[in-house]
PDB file of C-alpha atoms in Angstrom:
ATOM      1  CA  UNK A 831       0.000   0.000   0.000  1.00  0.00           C
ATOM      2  CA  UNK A 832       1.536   3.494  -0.950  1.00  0.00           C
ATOM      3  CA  UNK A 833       1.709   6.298   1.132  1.00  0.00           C
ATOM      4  CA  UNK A 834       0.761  10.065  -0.038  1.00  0.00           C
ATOM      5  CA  UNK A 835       3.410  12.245  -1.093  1.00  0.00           C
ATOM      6  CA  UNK A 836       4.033  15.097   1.578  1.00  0.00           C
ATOM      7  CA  UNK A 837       2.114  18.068   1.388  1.00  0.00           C
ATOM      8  CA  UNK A 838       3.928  21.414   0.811  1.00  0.00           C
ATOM      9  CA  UNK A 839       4.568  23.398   3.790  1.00  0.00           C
ATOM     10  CA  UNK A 840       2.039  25.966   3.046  1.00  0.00           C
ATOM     11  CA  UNK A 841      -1.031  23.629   2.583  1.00  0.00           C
ATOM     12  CA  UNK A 842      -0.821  22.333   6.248  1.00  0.00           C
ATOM     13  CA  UNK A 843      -3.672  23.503   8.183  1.00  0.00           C
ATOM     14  CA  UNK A 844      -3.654  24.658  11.646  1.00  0.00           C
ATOM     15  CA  UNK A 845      -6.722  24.391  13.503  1.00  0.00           C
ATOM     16  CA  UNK A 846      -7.981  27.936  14.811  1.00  0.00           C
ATOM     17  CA  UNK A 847      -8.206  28.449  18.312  1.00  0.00           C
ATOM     18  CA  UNK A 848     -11.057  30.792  19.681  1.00  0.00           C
ATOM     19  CA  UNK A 849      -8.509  33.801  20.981  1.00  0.00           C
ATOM     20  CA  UNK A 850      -6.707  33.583  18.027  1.00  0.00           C
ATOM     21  CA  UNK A 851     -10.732  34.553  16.201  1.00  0.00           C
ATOM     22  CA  UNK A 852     -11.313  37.474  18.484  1.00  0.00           C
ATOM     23  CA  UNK A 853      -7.407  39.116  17.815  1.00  0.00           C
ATOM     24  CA  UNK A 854      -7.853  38.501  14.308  1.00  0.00           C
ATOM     25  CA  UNK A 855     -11.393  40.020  14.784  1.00  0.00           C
ATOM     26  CA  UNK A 856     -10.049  42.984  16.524  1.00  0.00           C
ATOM     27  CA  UNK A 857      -6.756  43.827  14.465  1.00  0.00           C
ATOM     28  CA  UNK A 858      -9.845  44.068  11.535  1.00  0.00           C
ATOM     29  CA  UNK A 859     -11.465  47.044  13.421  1.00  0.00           C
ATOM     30  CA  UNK A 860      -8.528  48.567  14.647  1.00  0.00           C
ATOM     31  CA  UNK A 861      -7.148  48.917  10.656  1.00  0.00           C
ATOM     32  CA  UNK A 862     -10.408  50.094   9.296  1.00  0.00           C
ATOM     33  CA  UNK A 863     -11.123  52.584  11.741  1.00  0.00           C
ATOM     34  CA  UNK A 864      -7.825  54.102  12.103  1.00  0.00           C
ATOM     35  CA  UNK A 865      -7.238  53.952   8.070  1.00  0.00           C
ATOM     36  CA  UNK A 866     -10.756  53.781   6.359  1.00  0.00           C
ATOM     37  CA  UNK A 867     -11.774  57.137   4.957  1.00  0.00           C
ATOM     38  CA  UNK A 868     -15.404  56.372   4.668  1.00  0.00           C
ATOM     39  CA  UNK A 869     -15.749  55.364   8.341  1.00  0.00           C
ATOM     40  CA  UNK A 870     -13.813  58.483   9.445  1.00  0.00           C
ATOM     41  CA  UNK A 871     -16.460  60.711   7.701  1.00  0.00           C
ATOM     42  CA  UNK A 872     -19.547  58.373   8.885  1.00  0.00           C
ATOM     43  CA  UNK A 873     -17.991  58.799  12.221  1.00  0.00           C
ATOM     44  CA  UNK A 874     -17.055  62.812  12.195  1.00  0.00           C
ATOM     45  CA  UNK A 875     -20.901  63.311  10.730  1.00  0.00           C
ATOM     46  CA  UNK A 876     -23.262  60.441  12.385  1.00  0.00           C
ATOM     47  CA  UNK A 877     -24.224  62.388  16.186  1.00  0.00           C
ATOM     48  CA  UNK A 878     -24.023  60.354  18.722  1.00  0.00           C
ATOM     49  CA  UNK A 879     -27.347  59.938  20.783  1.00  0.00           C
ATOM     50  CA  UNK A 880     -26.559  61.099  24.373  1.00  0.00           C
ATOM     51  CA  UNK A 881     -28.480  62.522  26.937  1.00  0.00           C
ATOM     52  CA  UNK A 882     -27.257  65.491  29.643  1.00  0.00           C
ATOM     53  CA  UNK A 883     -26.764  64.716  32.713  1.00  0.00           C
ATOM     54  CA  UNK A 884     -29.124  67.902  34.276  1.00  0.00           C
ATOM     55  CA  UNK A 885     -31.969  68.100  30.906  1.00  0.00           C
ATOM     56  CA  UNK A 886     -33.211  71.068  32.371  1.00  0.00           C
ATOM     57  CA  UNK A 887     -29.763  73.530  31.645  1.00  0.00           C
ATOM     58  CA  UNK A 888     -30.476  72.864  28.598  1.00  0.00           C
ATOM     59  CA  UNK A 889     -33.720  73.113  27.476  1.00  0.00           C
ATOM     60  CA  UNK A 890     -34.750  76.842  25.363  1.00  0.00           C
ATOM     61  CA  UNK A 891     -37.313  78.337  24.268  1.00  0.00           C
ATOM     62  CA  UNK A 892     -36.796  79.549  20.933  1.00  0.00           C
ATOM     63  CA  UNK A 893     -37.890  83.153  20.691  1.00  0.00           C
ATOM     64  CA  UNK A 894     -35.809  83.873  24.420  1.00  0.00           C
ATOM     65  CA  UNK A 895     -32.499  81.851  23.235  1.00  0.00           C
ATOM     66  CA  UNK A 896     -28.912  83.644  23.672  1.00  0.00           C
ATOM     67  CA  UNK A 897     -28.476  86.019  20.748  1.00  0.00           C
ATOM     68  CA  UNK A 898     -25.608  84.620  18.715  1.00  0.00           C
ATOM     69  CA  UNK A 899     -21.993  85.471  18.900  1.00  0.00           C
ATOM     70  CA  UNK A 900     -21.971  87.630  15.739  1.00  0.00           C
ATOM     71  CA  UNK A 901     -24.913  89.522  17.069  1.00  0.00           C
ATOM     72  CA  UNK A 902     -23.387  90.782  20.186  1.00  0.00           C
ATOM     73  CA  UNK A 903     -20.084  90.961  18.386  1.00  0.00           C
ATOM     74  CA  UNK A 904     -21.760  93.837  16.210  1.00  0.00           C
ATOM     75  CA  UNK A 905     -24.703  95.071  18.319  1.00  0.00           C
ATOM     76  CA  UNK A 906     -27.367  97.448  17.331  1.00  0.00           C
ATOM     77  CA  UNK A 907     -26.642 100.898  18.918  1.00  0.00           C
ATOM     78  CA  UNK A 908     -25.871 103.753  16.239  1.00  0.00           C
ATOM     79  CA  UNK A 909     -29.508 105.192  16.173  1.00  0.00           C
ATOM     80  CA  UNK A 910     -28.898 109.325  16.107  1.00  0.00           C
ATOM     81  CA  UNK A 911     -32.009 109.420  18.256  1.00  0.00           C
ATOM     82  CA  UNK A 912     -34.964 107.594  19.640  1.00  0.00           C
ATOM     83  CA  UNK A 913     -37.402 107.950  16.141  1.00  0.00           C
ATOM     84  CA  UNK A 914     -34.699 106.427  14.468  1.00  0.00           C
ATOM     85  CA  UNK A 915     -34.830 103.455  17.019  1.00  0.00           C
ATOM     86  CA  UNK A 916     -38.537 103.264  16.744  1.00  0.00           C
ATOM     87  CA  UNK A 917     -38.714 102.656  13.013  1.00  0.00           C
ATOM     88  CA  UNK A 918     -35.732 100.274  13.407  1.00  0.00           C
ATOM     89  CA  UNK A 919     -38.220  98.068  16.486  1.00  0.00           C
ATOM     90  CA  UNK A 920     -41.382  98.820  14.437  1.00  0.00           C
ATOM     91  CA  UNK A 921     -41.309  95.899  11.983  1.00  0.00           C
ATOM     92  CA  UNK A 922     -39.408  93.599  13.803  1.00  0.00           C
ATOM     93  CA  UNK A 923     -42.039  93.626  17.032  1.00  0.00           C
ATOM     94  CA  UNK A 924     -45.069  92.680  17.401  1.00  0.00           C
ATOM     95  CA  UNK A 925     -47.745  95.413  16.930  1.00  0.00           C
ATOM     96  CA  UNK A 926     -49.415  95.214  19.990  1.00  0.00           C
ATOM     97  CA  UNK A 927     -46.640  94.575  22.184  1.00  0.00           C
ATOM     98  CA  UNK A 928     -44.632  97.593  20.727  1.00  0.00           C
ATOM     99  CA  UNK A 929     -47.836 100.280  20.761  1.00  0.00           C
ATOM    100  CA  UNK A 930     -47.565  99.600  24.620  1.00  0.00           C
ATOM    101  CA  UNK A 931     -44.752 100.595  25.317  1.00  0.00           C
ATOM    102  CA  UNK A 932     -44.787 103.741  27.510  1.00  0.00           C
ATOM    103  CA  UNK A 933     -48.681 102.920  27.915  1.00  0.00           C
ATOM    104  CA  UNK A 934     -49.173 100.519  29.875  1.00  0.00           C
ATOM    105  CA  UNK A 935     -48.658 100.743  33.602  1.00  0.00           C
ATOM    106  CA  UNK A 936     -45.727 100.154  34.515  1.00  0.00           C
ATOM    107  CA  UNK A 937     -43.753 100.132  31.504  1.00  0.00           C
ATOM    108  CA  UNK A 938     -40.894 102.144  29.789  1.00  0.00           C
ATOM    109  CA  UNK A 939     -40.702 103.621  26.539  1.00  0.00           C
ATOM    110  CA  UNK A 940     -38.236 104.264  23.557  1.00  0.00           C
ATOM    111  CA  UNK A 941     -36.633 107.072  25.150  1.00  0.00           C
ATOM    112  CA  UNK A 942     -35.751 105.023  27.730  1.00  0.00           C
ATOM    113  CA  UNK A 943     -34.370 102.035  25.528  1.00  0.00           C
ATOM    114  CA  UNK A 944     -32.574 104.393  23.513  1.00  0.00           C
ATOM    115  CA  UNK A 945     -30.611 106.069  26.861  1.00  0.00           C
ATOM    116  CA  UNK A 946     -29.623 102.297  27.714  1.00  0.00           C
ATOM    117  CA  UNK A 947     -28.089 102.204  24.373  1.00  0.00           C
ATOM    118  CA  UNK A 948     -26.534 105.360  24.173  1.00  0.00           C
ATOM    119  CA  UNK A 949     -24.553 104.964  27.715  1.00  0.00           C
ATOM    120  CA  UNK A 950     -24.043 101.236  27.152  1.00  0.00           C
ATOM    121  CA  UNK A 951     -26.071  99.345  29.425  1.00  0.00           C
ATOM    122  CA  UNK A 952     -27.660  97.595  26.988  1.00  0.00           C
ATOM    123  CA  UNK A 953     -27.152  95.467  23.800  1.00  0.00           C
ATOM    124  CA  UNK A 954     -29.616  94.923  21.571  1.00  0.00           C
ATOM    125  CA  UNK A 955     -29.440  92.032  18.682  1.00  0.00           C
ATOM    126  CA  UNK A 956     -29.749  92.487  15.227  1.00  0.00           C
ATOM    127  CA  UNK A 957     -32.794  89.385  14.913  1.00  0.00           C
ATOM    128  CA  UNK A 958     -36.611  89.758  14.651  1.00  0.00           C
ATOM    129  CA  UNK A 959     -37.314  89.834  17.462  1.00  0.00           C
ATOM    130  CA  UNK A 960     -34.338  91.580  18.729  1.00  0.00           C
ATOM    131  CA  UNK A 961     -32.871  90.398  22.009  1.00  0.00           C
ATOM    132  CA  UNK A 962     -32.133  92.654  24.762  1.00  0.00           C
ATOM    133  CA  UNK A 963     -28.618  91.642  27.081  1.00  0.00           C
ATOM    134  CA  UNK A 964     -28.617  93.532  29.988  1.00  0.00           C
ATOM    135  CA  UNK A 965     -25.834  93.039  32.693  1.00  0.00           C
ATOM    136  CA  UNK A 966     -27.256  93.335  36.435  1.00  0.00           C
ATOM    137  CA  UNK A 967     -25.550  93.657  39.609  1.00  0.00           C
ATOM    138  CA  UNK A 968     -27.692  92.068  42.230  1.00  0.00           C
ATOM    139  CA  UNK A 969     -27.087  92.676  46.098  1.00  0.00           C
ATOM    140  CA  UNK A 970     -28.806  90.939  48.371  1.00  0.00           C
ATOM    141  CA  UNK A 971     -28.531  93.090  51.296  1.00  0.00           C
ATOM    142  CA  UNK A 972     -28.614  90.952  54.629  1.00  0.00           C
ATOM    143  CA  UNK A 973     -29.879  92.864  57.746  1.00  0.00           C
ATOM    144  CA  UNK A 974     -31.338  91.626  61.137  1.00  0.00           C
ATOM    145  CA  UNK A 975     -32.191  87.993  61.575  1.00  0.00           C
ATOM    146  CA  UNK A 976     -30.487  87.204  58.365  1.00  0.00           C
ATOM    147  CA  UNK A 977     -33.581  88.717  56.646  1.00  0.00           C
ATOM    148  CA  UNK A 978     -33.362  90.245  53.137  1.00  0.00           C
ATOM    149  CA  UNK A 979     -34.124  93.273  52.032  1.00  0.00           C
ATOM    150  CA  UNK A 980     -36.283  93.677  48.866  1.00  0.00           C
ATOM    151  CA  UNK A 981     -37.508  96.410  46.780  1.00  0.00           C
ATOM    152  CA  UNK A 982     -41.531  95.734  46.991  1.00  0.00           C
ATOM    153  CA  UNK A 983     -42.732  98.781  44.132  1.00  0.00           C
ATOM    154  CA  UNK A 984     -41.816 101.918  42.427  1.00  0.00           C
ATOM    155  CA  UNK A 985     -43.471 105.104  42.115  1.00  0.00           C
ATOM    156  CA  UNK A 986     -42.662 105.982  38.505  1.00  0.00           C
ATOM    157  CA  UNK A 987     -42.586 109.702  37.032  1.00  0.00           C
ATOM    158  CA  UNK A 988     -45.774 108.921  35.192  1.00  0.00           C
ATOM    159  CA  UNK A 989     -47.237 108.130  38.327  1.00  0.00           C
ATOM    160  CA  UNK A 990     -47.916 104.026  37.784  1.00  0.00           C
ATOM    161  CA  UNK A 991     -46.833 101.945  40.255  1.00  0.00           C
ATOM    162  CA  UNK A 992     -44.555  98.959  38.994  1.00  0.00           C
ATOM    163  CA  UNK A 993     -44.480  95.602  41.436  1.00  0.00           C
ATOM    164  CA  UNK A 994     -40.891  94.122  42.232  1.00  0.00           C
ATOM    165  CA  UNK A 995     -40.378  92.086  44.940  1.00  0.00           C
ATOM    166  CA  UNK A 996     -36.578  91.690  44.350  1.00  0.00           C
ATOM    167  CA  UNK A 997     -33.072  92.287  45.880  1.00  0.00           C
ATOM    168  CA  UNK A 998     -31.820  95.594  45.158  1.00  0.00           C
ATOM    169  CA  UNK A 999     -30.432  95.691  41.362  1.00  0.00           C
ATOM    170  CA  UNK A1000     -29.138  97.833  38.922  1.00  0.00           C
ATOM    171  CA  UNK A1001     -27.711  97.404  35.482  1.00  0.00           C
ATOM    172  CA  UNK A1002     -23.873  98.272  35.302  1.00  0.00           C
ATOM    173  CA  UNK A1003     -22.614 100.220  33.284  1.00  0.00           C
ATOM    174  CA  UNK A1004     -19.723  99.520  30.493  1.00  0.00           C
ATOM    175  CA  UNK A1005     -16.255  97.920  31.713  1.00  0.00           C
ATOM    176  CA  UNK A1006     -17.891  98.379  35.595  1.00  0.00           C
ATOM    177  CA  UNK A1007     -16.023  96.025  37.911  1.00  0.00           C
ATOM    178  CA  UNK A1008     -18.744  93.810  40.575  1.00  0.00           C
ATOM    179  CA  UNK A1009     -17.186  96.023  43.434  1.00  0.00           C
ATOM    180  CA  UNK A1010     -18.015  99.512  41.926  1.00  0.00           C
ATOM    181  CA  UNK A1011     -21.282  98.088  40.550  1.00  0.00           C
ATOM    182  CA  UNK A1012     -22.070  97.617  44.375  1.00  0.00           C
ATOM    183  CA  UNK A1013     -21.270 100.985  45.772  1.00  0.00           C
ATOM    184  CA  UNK A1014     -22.852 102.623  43.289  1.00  0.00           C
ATOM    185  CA  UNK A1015     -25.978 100.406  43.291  1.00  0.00           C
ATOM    186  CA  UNK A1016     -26.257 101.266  46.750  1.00  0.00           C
ATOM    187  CA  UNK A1017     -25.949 105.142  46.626  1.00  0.00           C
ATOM    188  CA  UNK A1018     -28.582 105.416  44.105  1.00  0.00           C
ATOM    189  CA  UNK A1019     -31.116 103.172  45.518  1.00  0.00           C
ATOM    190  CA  UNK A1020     -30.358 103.799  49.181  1.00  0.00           C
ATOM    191  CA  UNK A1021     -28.278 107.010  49.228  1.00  0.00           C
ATOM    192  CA  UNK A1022     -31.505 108.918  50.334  1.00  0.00           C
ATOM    193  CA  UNK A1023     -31.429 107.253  54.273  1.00  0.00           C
ATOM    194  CA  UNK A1024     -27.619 106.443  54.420  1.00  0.00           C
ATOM    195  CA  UNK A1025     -26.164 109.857  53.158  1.00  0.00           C
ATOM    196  CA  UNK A1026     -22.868 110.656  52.080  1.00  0.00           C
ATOM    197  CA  UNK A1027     -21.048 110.400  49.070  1.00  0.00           C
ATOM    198  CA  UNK A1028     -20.220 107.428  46.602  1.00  0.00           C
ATOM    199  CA  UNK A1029     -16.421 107.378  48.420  1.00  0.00           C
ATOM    200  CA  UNK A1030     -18.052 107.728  51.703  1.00  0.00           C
ATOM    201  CA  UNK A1031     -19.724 104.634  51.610  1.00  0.00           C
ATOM    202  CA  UNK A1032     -16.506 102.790  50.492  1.00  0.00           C
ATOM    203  CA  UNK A1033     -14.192 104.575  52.861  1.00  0.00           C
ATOM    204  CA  UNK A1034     -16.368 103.963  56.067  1.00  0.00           C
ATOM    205  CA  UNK A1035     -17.185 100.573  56.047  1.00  0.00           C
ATOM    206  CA  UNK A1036     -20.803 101.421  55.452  1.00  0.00           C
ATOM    207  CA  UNK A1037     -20.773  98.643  53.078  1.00  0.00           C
ATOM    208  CA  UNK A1038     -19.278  95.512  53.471  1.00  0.00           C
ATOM    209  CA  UNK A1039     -19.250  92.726  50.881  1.00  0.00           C
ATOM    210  CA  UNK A1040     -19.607  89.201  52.095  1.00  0.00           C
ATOM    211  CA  UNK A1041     -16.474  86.926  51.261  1.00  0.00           C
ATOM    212  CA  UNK A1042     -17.199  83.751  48.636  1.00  0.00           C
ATOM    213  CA  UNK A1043     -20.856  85.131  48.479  1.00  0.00           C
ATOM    214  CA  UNK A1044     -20.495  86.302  44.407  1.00  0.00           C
ATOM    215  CA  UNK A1045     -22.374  84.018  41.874  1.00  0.00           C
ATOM    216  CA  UNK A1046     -23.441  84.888  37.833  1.00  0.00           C
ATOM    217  CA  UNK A1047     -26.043  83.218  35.761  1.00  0.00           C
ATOM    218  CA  UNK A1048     -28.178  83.945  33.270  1.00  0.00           C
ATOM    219  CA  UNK A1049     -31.613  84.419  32.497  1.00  0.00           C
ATOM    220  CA  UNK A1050     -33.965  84.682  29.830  1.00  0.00           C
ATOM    221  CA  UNK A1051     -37.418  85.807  29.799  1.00  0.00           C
ATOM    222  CA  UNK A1052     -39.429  88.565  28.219  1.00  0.00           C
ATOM    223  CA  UNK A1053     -38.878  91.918  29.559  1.00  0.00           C
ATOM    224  CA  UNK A1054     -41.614  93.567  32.046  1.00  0.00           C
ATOM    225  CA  UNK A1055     -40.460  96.816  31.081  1.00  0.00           C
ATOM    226  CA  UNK A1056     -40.637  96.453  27.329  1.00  0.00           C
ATOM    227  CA  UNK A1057     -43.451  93.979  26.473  1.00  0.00           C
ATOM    228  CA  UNK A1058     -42.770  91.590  23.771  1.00  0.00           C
ATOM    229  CA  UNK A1059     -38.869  92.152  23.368  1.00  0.00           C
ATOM    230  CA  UNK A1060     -36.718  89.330  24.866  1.00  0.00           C
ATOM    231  CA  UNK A1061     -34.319  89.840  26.938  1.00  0.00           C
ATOM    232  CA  UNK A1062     -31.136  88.329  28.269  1.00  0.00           C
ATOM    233  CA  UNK A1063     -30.216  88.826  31.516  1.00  0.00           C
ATOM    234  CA  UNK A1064     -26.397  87.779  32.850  1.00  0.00           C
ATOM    235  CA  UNK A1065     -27.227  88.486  36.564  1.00  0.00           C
ATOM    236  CA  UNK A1066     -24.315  89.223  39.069  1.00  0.00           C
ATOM    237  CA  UNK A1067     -25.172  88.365  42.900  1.00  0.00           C
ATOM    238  CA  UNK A1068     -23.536  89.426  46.246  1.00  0.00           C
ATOM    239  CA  UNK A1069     -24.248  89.533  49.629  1.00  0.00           C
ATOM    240  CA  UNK A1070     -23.707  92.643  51.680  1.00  0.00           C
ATOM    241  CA  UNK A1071     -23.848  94.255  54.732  1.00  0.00           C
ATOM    242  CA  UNK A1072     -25.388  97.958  55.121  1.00  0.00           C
ATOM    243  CA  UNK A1073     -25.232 100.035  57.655  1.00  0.00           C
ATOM    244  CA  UNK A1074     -27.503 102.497  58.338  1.00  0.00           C
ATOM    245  CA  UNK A1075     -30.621 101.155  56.827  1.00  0.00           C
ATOM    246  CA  UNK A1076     -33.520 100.977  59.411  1.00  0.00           C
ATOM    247  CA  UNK A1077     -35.277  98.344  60.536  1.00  0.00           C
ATOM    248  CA  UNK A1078     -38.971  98.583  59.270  1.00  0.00           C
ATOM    249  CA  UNK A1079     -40.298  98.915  55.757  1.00  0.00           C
ATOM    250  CA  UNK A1080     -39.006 102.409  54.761  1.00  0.00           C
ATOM    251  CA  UNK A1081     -38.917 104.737  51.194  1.00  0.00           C
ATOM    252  CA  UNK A1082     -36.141 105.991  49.421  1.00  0.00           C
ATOM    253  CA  UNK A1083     -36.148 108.317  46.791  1.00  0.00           C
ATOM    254  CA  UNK A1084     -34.239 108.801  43.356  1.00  0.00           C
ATOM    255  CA  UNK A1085     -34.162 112.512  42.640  1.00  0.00           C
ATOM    256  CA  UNK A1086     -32.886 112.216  39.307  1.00  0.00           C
ATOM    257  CA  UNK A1087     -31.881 108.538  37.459  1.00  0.00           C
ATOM    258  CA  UNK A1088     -30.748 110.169  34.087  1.00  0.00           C
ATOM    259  CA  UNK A1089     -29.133 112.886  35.870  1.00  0.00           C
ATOM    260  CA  UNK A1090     -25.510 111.976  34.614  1.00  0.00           C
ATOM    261  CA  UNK A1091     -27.373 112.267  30.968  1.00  0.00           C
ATOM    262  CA  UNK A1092     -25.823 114.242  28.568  1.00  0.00           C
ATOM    263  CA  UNK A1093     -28.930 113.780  26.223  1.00  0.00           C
ATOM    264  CA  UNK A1094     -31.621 115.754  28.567  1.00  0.00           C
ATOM    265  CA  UNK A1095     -34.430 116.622  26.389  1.00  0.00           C
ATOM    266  CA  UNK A1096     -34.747 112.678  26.004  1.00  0.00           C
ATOM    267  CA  UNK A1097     -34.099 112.005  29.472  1.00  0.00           C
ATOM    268  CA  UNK A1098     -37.298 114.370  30.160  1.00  0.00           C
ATOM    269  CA  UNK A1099     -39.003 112.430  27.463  1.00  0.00           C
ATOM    270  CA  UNK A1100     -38.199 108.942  29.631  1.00  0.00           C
ATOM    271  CA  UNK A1101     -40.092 107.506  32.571  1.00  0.00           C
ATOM    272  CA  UNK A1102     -38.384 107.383  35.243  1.00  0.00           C
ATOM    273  CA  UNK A1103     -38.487 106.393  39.208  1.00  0.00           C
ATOM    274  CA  UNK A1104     -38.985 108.716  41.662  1.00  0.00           C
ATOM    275  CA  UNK A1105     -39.751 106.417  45.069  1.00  0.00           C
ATOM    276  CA  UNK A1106     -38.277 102.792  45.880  1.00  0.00           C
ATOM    277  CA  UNK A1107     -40.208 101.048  48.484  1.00  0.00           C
ATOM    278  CA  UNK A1108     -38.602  98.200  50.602  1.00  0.00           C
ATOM    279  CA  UNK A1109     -39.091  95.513  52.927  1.00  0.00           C
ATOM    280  CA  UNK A1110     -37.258  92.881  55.222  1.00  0.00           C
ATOM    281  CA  UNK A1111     -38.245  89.269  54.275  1.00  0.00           C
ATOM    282  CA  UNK A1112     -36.814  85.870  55.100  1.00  0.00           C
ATOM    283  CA  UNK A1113     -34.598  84.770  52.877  1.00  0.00           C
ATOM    284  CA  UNK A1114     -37.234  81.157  52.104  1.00  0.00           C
ATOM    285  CA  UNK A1115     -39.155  83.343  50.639  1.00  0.00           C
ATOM    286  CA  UNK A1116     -37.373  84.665  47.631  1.00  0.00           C
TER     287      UNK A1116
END
């Protein structure tokens, strides 16, 4: 009986072992996704499906979103004069909203949106509708019992009375640090009981800003003050001590808030507040 002739080296099979499958496997993948153009692009261009970890940061409602970074890049604030604003708003609001401005109780008008403008306290977006970014300095004044104090209503120069219910604010003004923001917050809503100057009240103690108590976020909602324009507010918050300030609900008023002006036939044209009224409240309760 004959025996077969050897088989050539290369024709001997080796059996496969199941680790030897899964490297083999693997080295596949590794190639094609390092090296394969096609699954480069399907990877830079397929989203992933992922979900954030806190939904609620990120939800938005369209018409109150961030303006975009071009916008306030290149915001809108070259009108010559507040007509010139209003014909620029007029199309891009709605009617209604707009023809209340000034009207309404409790609202502002385009006098006082252009003066915001004009000294920089406000941006205002190139969109339809435009957005309104407004930087506030928020101090949450803490008095006796760790109560808050809160601004409860204005008296406005047209006589309306607009509700608040908030910590003392007050928009800052352009390339304002948090620290002057406070001082001067404070001498022009409280100046009227505590006296003295702008340096007095930094000099003598009279306020006194609470370490580690700053915080910023932002907010977005439609503004009280102009109806139907969205706004974007980038609040700043500290806590501070004042001293001076007395212990019941008490008045203050604001003798003139467009007195530093230098446009004063359109500050005359703006409302304005004349009384602040305020109140101690626990601090639950804001």
């Amino acid at each position: 009986m004959s025996s077969q002739p050897p088989q050539p080296p290369h024709l001997h099979k080796k059996p496969t072992s199941f680790p030897d499958v899964i490297f083999t496997a693997f080295s596949v993948f590794v190639i094609f996704s390092s090296s394969n153009p096609t699954t480069s692009l399907l990877r830079k261009f397929t989203p992933l499906v992922s979900f954030p970890l806190n939904p609620r940061r990120f939800l938005r409602i369209p018409t109150m979103s961030n303006p975009s970074s071009s916008n306030l890049r290149n915001p809108i604030h070259h009108f010559p004069n507040p007509q010139s604003l209003s014909d620029w708003l007029r199309p891009r609001m709605p009617s209604d909203s707009f023809a209340a401005w000034g009207v309404k109780p409790g609202t502002k008008n385009v006098s006082n949106l252009w003066l915001e403008l004009s000294e920089g306290e406000t941006l205002l977006a190139d969109s339809t509708p435009p957005v309104r970014t407004v930087e506030v300095m928020v101090v949450k004044v803490i008095g006796k019992d760790n109560k808050v104090l809160v601004e409860s209503h204005q008296e406005l120069s047209d006589g309306a009375v607009r509700h608040r219910c908030r910590p003392l604010s007050e928009k800052m003004k352009p390339d304002e640090t948090v620290e002057d923001a406070v001082f001067r917050a404070v001498k022009e809503e409280l100046g009227s009981v505590l006296g003295g100057s702008f340096g007095e009240l930094r000099e003598n103690g009279i306020v006194k800003i609470f370490p580690n108590s700053y915080s910023k976020k932002v907010e977005e909602r439609v503004s009280a003050s102009y109806p139907g324009l969205p706004a974007c507010y980038v609040l700043h918050t500290v806590e501070a001590a004042v001293d001076g300030l007395p212990e019941e609900e008490f008045c203050t008023e604001e003798t003139d808030e467009y007195g530093d002006s230098s446009e004063r036939m359109v500050a005359d044209g703006a409302v304005s507040c004349k009384k602040h009224y305020w109140k101690w409240v626990d601090a639950d309760s804001l």
